[in-house]
Amino acid sequence: PRLARSGLRAVFGARRPGVKLAALGGAGLLGLICLAPMPFWITARAVVEGEVQRAAVAPFEGFILRAGVRAGDTVAEGQEMASLDDRDLRFEKLKWESEKQKLEQRQREALAKFDRASVQVLAAQIDQAEAELGLVEEKLQRARILAPIAGYVVSGDLSQLFGSPVQQGKVLFEIAPLNSYRVALSVDEADIRYLSDGMTGGLTLTGAGEALALTLARRTSVTTPKDGRNTFRAEARLERTPADMRPGMEGVARLDAGRAPLVWSWSRPLIDRLRLFLWAWTP
């Protein structure tokens, strides 16, 4: 208290003009810093995603025979990623080939006897056998799971699932291209109104010191609750893609929302909460 009174006496008293001048200058400088327009940034958590993401799925029910890649590997288009056990299919192929041969032999015998009715019935049965045989051959070709595009394996690891059953349509791998990315932003609901398409900013990934320039491409109405607050999804595109960038990398993005007084930028969350509180409780 004594020190505070001494300071107030030095500032507001009749003596020590130097202290008064220093205090006045400090107050003016603080007011200038707080009230002068400064860059206003919107910050958001960011995740790098592939611009196009393709899935490799199980073409039919079967068992995992082998897997040559897993999440984190790069693959070329058409490269074998895994394969399903096709022994049952090969036996089924032999069965229909044998069935077709028997039907063709019976058809020849019916032709030799001029039995037109039997010939027509056998012709239909041969067509059915050929259709079944074609279906089996198609399954045999699809038993090898090939990479639909060249890129980076985002998810999928079958190295410990050999012999395990899989259902038809199950996603085994997800692949994203290495040269086409987008940045998914999680923007706080209080900041979404300040965003507009075309805004520029920067992205800093965790563990990387270089800031990457980006441009806001679109805002979406997709919301995700996180830490007790709602966040909106927005997407941005990078001006340049580093060679070591991979899908799934995380960081922080800043978007340039213009200029605003520094005191308003700092107190904005409190002002928004106070405004909502007063609106809710004011008659």
Coordinates of C-alpha atoms in Angstrom, one line a residue, residues 12-260:
F12 CA -0.6 12.8 -9.8
G13 CA 1.3 15.0 -7.3
A14 CA 2.7 18.4 -7.9
R15 CA 6.3 17.3 -8.2
R16 CA 8.4 15.0 -10.3
P17 CA 7.3 16.1 -13.8
G18 CA 9.6 13.5 -15.4
V19 CA 7.6 10.6 -13.9
K20 CA 4.3 12.3 -15.1
L21 CA 5.7 12.6 -18.6
A22 CA 6.9 8.9 -18.6
A23 CA 3.5 7.8 -17.4
L24 CA 1.7 9.8 -19.9
G25 CA 3.9 8.5 -22.7
G26 CA 3.4 4.9 -21.5
A27 CA -0.4 5.3 -21.4
G28 CA -0.4 6.8 -24.9
L29 CA 1.8 4.0 -26.2
L30 CA -0.4 1.4 -24.6
G31 CA -3.5 3.1 -26.0
L32 CA -2.0 3.2 -29.4
I33 CA -1.1 -0.5 -29.3
C34 CA -4.5 -1.5 -28.1
L35 CA -6.6 0.8 -30.4
A36 CA -4.5 0.9 -33.6
P37 CA -5.7 -1.5 -36.3
M38 CA -3.6 -4.6 -36.3
P39 CA -3.7 -7.8 -38.4
F40 CA -6.6 -9.9 -37.3
W41 CA -6.0 -13.7 -37.7
I42 CA -8.4 -16.6 -37.4
T43 CA -6.6 -19.7 -36.1
A44 CA -7.8 -23.3 -36.6
R45 CA -6.5 -26.8 -36.2
A46 CA -5.6 -28.3 -39.6
V47 CA -5.2 -31.8 -41.0
V48 CA -3.7 -32.6 -44.4
E49 CA -6.0 -34.8 -46.6
G50 CA -5.6 -36.3 -50.0
E51 CA -7.6 -34.3 -52.7
V52 CA -8.8 -37.7 -54.0
Q53 CA -8.9 -40.8 -51.8
R54 CA -9.6 -44.2 -53.3
A55 CA -10.5 -47.4 -51.5
A56 CA -9.5 -50.9 -52.3
V57 CA -12.3 -53.2 -51.1
A58 CA -12.8 -57.0 -50.9
P59 CA -14.5 -58.1 -54.1
F60 CA -16.1 -61.1 -52.5
E61 CA -16.2 -63.1 -49.3
G62 CA -13.0 -65.0 -48.7
F63 CA -9.8 -65.3 -46.7
I64 CA -6.7 -63.2 -46.7
L65 CA -3.8 -65.1 -48.4
R66 CA -1.1 -62.5 -48.3
A67 CA -0.5 -58.7 -48.1
G68 CA 2.4 -56.9 -49.5
V69 CA 1.8 -53.3 -48.3
R70 CA 0.4 -51.5 -45.3
A71 CA -0.4 -48.0 -44.1
G72 CA 2.6 -45.7 -44.7
D73 CA 3.8 -47.4 -47.9
T74 CA 3.7 -45.9 -51.3
V75 CA 2.3 -47.9 -54.2
A76 CA 2.2 -47.7 -58.0
E77 CA -1.0 -47.9 -60.0
G78 CA -1.9 -51.5 -60.6
Q79 CA 0.5 -52.8 -57.9
E80 CA -0.7 -55.9 -56.0
M81 CA -1.5 -54.8 -52.4
A82 CA -3.0 -58.1 -51.1
S83 CA -4.7 -61.2 -52.4
L84 CA -7.5 -63.6 -51.3
D85 CA -7.3 -67.3 -51.1
D86 CA -8.6 -68.6 -54.5
R87 CA -8.3 -72.4 -54.0
D88 CA -12.1 -72.8 -53.8
L89 CA -12.6 -70.7 -56.9
R90 CA -10.1 -72.8 -58.8
F91 CA -12.0 -76.0 -57.8
E92 CA -15.3 -74.3 -58.8
K93 CA -13.7 -73.4 -62.2
L94 CA -12.7 -77.0 -62.8
K95 CA -16.3 -78.1 -61.9
W96 CA -17.9 -75.8 -64.4
E97 CA -15.4 -76.6 -67.1
S98 CA -16.2 -80.2 -66.6
E99 CA -19.9 -79.6 -66.6
K100 CA -19.7 -77.6 -69.8
Q101 CA -17.8 -80.4 -71.5
K102 CA -20.4 -82.9 -70.5
L103 CA -23.2 -80.8 -71.7
E104 CA -21.5 -80.2 -75.0
Q105 CA -21.0 -83.9 -75.4
R106 CA -24.7 -84.6 -74.7
Q107 CA -25.6 -81.9 -77.2
R108 CA -23.5 -83.5 -79.9
E109 CA -25.3 -86.8 -79.2
A110 CA -28.7 -85.1 -79.4
L111 CA -27.7 -83.5 -82.8
A112 CA -26.7 -86.9 -84.1
K113 CA -30.2 -88.2 -83.2
F114 CA -31.9 -85.1 -84.6
D115 CA -33.5 -84.5 -81.2
R116 CA -34.2 -80.8 -81.5
A117 CA -36.0 -80.4 -78.2
S118 CA -33.0 -81.9 -76.3
V119 CA -30.6 -79.7 -78.3
Q120 CA -32.4 -76.5 -77.3
V121 CA -32.6 -77.6 -73.6
L122 CA -28.8 -78.5 -73.6
A123 CA -28.0 -75.2 -75.4
A124 CA -29.6 -73.3 -72.5
Q125 CA -27.8 -75.3 -70.0
I126 CA -24.5 -74.7 -71.8
D127 CA -25.1 -71.0 -71.7
Q128 CA -25.7 -71.2 -68.0
A129 CA -22.5 -73.1 -67.5
E130 CA -20.6 -70.6 -69.5
A131 CA -22.1 -67.7 -67.4
E132 CA -21.1 -69.4 -64.2
L133 CA -17.6 -70.1 -65.6
G134 CA -17.2 -66.5 -66.6
L135 CA -18.3 -65.4 -63.1
V136 CA -15.7 -67.6 -61.5
E137 CA -13.0 -66.4 -63.8
E138 CA -13.9 -62.8 -63.0
K139 CA -13.6 -63.6 -59.3
L140 CA -10.2 -65.2 -59.9
Q141 CA -8.9 -62.1 -61.6
R142 CA -10.2 -59.9 -58.8
A143 CA -8.7 -62.1 -56.1
R144 CA -5.6 -59.9 -56.4
I145 CA -6.3 -56.6 -54.7
L146 CA -4.6 -54.0 -57.0
A147 CA -3.9 -50.3 -56.2
P148 CA -6.4 -48.2 -58.1
I149 CA -4.1 -45.2 -58.2
A150 CA -0.5 -44.4 -57.5
G151 CA -0.1 -42.9 -54.1
Y152 CA 0.3 -43.2 -50.4
V153 CA -1.5 -45.9 -48.3
V154 CA -3.4 -43.9 -45.7
S155 CA -5.0 -46.9 -43.9
G156 CA -5.0 -50.6 -44.0
D157 CA -2.7 -53.3 -42.4
L158 CA -3.4 -57.0 -43.2
S159 CA 0.1 -58.2 -42.2
Q160 CA -1.3 -59.9 -39.0
L161 CA -4.6 -61.1 -40.5
F162 CA -3.4 -63.9 -42.8
G163 CA -6.2 -66.5 -43.0
S164 CA -8.8 -64.2 -41.5
P165 CA -12.2 -64.0 -43.3
V166 CA -13.3 -60.8 -44.9
Q167 CA -16.8 -59.7 -46.0
Q168 CA -17.6 -58.5 -49.5
G169 CA -17.2 -54.8 -49.8
K170 CA -15.0 -54.4 -46.7
V171 CA -12.5 -51.6 -47.2
L172 CA -9.0 -53.1 -47.0
F173 CA -6.9 -50.1 -47.9
E174 CA -7.3 -46.4 -48.6
I175 CA -4.9 -44.6 -51.0
A176 CA -4.3 -40.9 -51.5
P177 CA -2.2 -39.4 -54.3
L178 CA 1.1 -37.9 -53.4
N179 CA 0.8 -34.8 -55.4
S180 CA -2.7 -33.5 -54.7
Y181 CA -3.7 -32.4 -51.2
R182 CA -6.3 -30.3 -49.4
V183 CA -6.2 -28.9 -45.8
A184 CA -9.2 -29.6 -43.6
L185 CA -9.7 -26.8 -41.0
S186 CA -11.7 -27.1 -37.7
V187 CA -12.9 -23.5 -37.2
D188 CA -14.6 -22.5 -34.0
E189 CA -18.2 -21.6 -34.4
A190 CA -17.5 -18.1 -33.0
D191 CA -15.1 -17.5 -35.9
I192 CA -16.9 -19.0 -38.8
R193 CA -18.7 -15.7 -39.6
Y194 CA -15.4 -14.0 -40.3
L195 CA -14.4 -16.4 -43.0
S196 CA -14.9 -15.9 -46.7
D197 CA -13.8 -17.9 -49.7
G198 CA -10.5 -16.8 -51.1
M199 CA -9.0 -15.7 -47.8
T200 CA -5.3 -16.3 -47.6
G201 CA -3.1 -17.4 -44.7
G202 CA -0.5 -19.8 -43.7
L203 CA -0.1 -23.4 -42.4
T204 CA 2.5 -24.6 -40.0
L205 CA 2.7 -28.4 -39.5
T206 CA 3.7 -30.0 -36.3
G207 CA 7.4 -30.5 -36.3
A208 CA 8.0 -28.3 -39.4
G209 CA 9.3 -24.8 -39.1
E210 CA 8.4 -23.6 -42.6
A211 CA 5.0 -21.9 -43.0
L212 CA 3.1 -22.9 -46.1
A213 CA 0.8 -20.4 -47.9
L214 CA -2.8 -21.5 -48.3
T215 CA -6.1 -20.1 -49.7
L216 CA -9.5 -20.9 -48.2
A217 CA -11.5 -22.8 -50.9
R218 CA -14.8 -23.5 -49.3
R219 CA -16.8 -23.5 -46.0
T220 CA -19.1 -26.4 -45.1
S221 CA -22.0 -26.8 -42.8
V222 CA -20.5 -29.9 -41.2
T223 CA -20.0 -29.5 -37.4
T224 CA -18.1 -31.6 -35.0
P225 CA -18.2 -31.2 -31.2
K226 CA -14.8 -30.9 -29.7
D227 CA -13.7 -30.0 -26.2
G228 CA -17.2 -28.8 -25.4
R229 CA -17.5 -26.5 -28.4
N230 CA -18.7 -26.9 -31.9
T231 CA -16.3 -26.6 -34.8
F232 CA -17.1 -26.1 -38.5
R233 CA -15.2 -27.8 -41.2
A234 CA -13.5 -25.6 -43.9
E235 CA -11.2 -26.6 -46.7
A236 CA -8.2 -24.8 -48.1
R237 CA -5.7 -25.5 -50.9
L238 CA -2.0 -25.2 -50.6
E239 CA 0.0 -22.9 -52.9
R240 CA 2.9 -25.2 -52.8
T241 CA 3.2 -28.9 -51.8
P242 CA 6.5 -30.0 -50.0
A243 CA 7.9 -33.3 -51.2
D244 CA 7.8 -34.8 -47.6
M245 CA 4.1 -33.9 -47.0
R246 CA 1.9 -36.9 -46.3
P247 CA -1.9 -37.2 -45.6
G248 CA -2.7 -37.2 -41.9
M249 CA -0.2 -34.5 -40.9
E250 CA -1.6 -32.0 -38.4
G251 CA -0.8 -28.4 -37.6
V252 CA -2.2 -24.9 -37.1
A253 CA -3.5 -22.7 -39.8
R254 CA -3.9 -18.9 -39.7
L255 CA -6.3 -17.0 -42.0
D256 CA -6.0 -13.3 -42.6
A257 CA -9.4 -11.7 -41.7
G258 CA -8.3 -8.1 -42.2
R259 CA -7.4 -5.6 -39.5
A260 CA -8.9 -4.8 -36.1

